[in-house]
XYZ file of C-alpha atoms in Angstrom:
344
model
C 132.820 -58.143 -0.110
C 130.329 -55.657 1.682
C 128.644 -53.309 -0.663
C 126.349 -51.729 1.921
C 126.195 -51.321 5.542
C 123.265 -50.522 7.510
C 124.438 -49.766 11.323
C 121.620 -49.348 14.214
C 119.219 -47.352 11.766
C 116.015 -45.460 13.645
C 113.417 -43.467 11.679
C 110.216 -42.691 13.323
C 107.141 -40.858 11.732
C 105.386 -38.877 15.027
C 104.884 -41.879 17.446
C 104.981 -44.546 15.159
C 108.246 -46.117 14.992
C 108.713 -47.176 11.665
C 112.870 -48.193 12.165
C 114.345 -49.551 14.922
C 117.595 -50.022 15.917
C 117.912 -51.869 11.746
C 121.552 -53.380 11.031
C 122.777 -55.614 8.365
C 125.668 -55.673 5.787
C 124.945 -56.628 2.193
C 127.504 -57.955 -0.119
C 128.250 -57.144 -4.014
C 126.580 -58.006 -6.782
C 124.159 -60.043 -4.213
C 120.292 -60.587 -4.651
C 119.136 -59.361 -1.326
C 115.181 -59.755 -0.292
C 113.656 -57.259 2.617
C 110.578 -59.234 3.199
C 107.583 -58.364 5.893
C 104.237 -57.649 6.404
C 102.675 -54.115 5.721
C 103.993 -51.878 8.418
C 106.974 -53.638 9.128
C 109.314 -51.149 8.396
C 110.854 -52.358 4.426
C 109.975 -49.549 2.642
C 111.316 -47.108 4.859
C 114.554 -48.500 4.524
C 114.147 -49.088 0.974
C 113.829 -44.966 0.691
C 116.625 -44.478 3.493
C 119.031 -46.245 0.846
C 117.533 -44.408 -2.016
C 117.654 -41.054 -0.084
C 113.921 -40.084 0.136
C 114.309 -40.123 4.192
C 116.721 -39.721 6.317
C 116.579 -42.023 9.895
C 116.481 -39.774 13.019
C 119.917 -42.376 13.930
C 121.934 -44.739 13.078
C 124.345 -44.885 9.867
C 124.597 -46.201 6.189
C 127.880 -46.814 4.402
C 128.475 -47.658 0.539
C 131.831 -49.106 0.391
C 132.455 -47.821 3.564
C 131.473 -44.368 2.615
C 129.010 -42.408 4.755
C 126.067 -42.683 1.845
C 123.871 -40.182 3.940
C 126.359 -37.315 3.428
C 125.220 -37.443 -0.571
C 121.971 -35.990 -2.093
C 119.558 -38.461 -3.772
C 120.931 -37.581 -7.624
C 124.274 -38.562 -6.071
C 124.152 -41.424 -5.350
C 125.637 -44.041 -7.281
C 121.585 -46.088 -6.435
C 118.536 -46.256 -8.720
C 115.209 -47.314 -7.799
C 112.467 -48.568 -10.077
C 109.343 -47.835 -8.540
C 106.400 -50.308 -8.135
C 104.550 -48.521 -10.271
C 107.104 -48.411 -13.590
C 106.122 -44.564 -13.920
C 106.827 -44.987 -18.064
C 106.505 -41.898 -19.762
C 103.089 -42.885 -22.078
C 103.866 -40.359 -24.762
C 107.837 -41.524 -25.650
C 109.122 -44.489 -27.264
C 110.663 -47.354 -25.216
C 114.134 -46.483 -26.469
C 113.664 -42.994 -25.536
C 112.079 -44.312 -21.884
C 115.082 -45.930 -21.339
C 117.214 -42.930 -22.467
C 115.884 -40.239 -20.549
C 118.604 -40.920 -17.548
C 121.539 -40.359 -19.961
C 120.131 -37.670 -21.675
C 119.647 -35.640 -18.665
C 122.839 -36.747 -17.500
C 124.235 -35.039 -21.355
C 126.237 -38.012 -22.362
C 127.376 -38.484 -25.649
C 124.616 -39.616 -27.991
C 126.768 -41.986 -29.637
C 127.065 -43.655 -26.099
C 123.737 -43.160 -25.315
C 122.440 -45.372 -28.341
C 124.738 -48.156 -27.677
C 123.948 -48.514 -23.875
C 120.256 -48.124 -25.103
C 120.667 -50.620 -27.545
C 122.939 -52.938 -25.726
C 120.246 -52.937 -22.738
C 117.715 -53.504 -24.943
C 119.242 -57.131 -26.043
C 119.832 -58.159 -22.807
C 115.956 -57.461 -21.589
C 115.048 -59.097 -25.536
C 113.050 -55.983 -26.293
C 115.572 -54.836 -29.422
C 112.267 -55.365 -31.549
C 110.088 -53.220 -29.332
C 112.351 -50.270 -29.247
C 109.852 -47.854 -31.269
C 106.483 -49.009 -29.729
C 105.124 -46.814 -26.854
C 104.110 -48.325 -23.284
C 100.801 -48.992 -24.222
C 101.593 -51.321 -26.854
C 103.270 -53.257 -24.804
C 102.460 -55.865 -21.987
C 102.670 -55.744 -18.270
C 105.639 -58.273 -18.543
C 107.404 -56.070 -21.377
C 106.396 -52.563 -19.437
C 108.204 -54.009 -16.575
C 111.153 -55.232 -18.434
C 111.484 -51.357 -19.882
C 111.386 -50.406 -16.270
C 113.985 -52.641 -15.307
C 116.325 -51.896 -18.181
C 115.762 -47.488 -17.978
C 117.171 -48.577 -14.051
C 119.797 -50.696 -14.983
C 121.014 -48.464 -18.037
C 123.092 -45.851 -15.984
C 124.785 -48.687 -14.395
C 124.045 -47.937 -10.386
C 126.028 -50.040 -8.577
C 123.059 -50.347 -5.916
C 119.273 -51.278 -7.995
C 116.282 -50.921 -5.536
C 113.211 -52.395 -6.478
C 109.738 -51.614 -4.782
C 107.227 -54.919 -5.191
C 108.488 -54.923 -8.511
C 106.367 -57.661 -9.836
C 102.483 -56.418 -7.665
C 101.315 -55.510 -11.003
C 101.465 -58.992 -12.672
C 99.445 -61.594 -12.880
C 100.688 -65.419 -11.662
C 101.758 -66.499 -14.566
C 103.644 -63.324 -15.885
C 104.888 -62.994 -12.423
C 106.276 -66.538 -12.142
C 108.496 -65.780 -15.736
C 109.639 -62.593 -14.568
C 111.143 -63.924 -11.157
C 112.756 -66.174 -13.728
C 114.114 -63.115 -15.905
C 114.979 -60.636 -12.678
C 116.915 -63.382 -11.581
C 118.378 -63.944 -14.868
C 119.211 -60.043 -15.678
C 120.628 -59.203 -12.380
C 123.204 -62.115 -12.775
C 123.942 -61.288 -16.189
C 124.787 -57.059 -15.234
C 126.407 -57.798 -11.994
C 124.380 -55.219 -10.303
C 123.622 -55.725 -6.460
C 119.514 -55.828 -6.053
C 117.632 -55.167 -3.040
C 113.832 -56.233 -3.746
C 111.584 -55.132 -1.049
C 108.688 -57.442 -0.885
C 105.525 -59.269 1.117
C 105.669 -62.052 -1.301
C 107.223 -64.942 0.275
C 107.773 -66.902 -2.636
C 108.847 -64.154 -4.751
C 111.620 -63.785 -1.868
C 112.455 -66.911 -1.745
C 112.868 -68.027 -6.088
C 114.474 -64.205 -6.269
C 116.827 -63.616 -3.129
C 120.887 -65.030 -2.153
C 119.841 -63.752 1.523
C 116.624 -62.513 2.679
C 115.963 -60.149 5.827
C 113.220 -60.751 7.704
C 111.477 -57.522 9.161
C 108.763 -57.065 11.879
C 107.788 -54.341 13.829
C 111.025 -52.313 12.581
C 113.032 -54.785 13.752
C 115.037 -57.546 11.799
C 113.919 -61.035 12.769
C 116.378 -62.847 10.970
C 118.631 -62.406 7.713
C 119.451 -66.130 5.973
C 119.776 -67.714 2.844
C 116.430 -68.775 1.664
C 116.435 -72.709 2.904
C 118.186 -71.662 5.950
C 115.340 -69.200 6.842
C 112.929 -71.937 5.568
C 114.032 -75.174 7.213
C 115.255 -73.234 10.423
C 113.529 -70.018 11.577
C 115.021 -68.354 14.775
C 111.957 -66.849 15.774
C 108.161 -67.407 16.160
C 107.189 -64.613 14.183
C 109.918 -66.161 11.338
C 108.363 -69.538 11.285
C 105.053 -68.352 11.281
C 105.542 -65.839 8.794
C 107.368 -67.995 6.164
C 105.695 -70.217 4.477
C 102.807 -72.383 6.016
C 103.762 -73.993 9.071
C 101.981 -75.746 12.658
C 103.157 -73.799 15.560
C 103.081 -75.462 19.189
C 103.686 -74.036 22.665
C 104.284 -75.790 25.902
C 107.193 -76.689 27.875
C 110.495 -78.036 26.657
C 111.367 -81.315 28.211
C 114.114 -83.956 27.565
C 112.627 -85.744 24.855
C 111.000 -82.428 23.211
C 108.071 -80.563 23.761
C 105.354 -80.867 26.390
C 101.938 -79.300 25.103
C 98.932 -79.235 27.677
C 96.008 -81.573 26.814
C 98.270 -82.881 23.857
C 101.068 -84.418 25.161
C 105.012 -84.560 24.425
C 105.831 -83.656 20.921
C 109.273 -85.065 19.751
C 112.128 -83.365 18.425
C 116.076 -82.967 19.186
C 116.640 -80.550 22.150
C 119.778 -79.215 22.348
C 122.372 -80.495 25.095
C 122.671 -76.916 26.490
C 118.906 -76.349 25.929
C 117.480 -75.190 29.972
C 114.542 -77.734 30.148
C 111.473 -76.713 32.292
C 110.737 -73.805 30.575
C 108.759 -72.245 27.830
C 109.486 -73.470 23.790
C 107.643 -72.998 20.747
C 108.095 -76.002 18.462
C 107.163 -75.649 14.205
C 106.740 -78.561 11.982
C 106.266 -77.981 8.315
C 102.705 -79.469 6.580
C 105.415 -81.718 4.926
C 107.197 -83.166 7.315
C 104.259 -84.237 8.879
C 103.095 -88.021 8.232
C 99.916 -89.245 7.864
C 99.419 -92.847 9.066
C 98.358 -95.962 11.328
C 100.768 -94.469 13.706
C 102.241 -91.332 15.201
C 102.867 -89.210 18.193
C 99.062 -87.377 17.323
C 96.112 -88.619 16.370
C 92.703 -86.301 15.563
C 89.870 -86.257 12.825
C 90.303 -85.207 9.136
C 88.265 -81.901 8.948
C 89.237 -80.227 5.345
C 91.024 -81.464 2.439
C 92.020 -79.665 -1.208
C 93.860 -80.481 -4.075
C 96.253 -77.576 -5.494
C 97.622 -80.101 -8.484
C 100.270 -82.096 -7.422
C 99.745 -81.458 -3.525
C 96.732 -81.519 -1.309
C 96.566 -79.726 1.941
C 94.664 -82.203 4.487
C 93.814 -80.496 7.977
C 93.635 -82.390 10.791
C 91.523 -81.504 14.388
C 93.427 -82.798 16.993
C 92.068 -82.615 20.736
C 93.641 -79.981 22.834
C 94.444 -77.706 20.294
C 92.910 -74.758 18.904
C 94.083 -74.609 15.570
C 93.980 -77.930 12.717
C 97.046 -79.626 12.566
C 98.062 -78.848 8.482
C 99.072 -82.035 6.457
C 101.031 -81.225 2.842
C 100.686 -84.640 0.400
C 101.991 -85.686 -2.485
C 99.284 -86.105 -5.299
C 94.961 -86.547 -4.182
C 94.600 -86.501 -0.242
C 94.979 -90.297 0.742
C 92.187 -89.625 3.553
C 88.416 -88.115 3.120
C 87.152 -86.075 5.658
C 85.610 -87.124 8.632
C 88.640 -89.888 9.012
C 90.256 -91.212 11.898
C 94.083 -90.777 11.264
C 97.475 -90.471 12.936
C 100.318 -88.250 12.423
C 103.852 -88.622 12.906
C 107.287 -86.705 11.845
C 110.928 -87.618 12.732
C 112.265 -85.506 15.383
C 115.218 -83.713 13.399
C 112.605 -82.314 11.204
C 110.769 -80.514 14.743
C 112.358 -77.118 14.865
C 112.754 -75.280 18.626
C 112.154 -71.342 17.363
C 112.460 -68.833 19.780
């Protein structure tokens, strides 16, 4: 079921265009990822929803209600702000209160949501200490739960994990995940992070330019990007342009790279073809061959880089384990065809 749609959004800021032309539906109680570079355009959304900016076009519906109509402190949406903007000087109980008191409920209702909220994030300990006796992992989990408390049915969240180091930031992907399945909320995470997209997100939307790129689950999007930009932009990948032929792709000075062209695919023109670092073979034989230039070993992997004549760029090699070559070695690289993809 559709919880939000975005139809043919435009906001522009002088002669920048920061919104485009933006559409795309997102369902209930879904995980939903805009990801992009800086500029692309997320954020602005992310405040169109909340109701910080209005687009110059276009429409947004909540259950196919004209959302726009309402005033920011009407809308059934909350967003937690990358910054967690805890009051220093109140308690974390009385953080994640503030929202209901202002809102005069009950205070017999107000302690139990406080309290119930409190066990879910696995802070009912922590209830009395102030921010700063906290840390960054527990100040973000008081964030989360003074959002979630007043029970929006749409949670926006700004680069909600910037803040934290890699470790603490790997855990609370773990616990975001976790706590949105648990309250049933629908989450929209705005993010550069590809990984944090990808371990967080059902869907993901990717944004360039103002413009969406592609919206796909996040092996869909990984093991088949539409789009240059898409394949480029996800995860590490070795891009190639030439001509598409028959039997794949024809790159100048390189020669035909294999992969499986569609039947209905017009041959004889341009084609951009991506291979993953881990797709890619290193051996005796193969469709390339070129000179081992770089190697490193990220524990568990090691990224081996590969100068091949008649390209610009190294071709980039993901292994299992140490790097079976040194550098300055002779080697061959090969990849089964299905594992090519044709972007556009």
């Amino acid at each position: 079921m559709t919880l939000v749609s975005v139809r043919g959004v435009t906001r522009r800021f002088g002669d920048v265009t920061a919104l485009d032309g933006v559409s795309l539906d997102i369902a209930q109680g879904e995980f939903f990822a805009l990801l992009g570079p800086s500029g692309c355009g997320k954020t602005t959304l992310l405040r169109i929803l909340a109701g910080f900016e209005r687009p110059d076009s276009g429409e947004v519906l909540l259950d196919g209600a004209d959302l726009l109509a309402l005033p920011p402190h009407r809308r059934p949406v909350n967003l937690m702000f990358q910054s967690y903007a805890l009051f220093p000087h109140m308690s974390v109980e009385k953080n994640i209160a503030y929202g209901l008191e202002r809102e005069k409920l009950p205070k017999a209702e107000i302690r139990e949501r406080v309290a119930d909220v409190l066990e879910t994030i696995g802070l009912s300990g922590a209830a009395k200490r102030r921010p700063d006796q906290l840390s960054g992992g527990q100040r973000q989990r008081v964030a989360l739960a003074r959002a979630i408390v007043k029970r929006p049915r749409l949670l926006l969240l700004d680069e909600p994990l910037s803040a934290l180091d890699k470790k603490v930031r790997a855990e609370m992907q773990i616990e975001l995940k976790r706590l949105q399945n648990e309250v049933g909320i629908t989450f929209v995470v705005v993010t550069h992070d590809q990984e944090e997209a990808m371990s967080l997100a059902d869907r993901i939307a990717v944004l360039n330019d103002g413009g969406v790129e592609q919206i796909d689950a996040p092996v869909d999007l990984y093991e088949r990007p539409r789009t240059r930009f898409t394949a480029d932009f996800v995860g590490a990948n070795n891009l190639f342009h030439g001509t598409l032929t028959d039997g794949g792709v024809a790159v100048p000075g390189v020669g035909v790279l294999p992969c499986e062209v569609p039947k209905d695919a017009p041959t004889g023109g341009p084609a951009d073809l991506a291979i993953r670092p881990e797709h890619l073979v290193l051996g005796d034989s193969g469709t390339l061959s070129g000179t081992v230039v770089d190697s490193s070993f990220f524990g568990g992997r090691s990224r081996v880089a590969v100068a091949v004549e008649g390209l610009e760029r190294p071709v980039e090699v993901s292994a299992a384990g140490a790097a079976p070559v040194t550098q300055g070695a002779e080697v061959r690289l090969g990849w089964e065809p299905g594992k090519a993809v044709l972007v556009g």
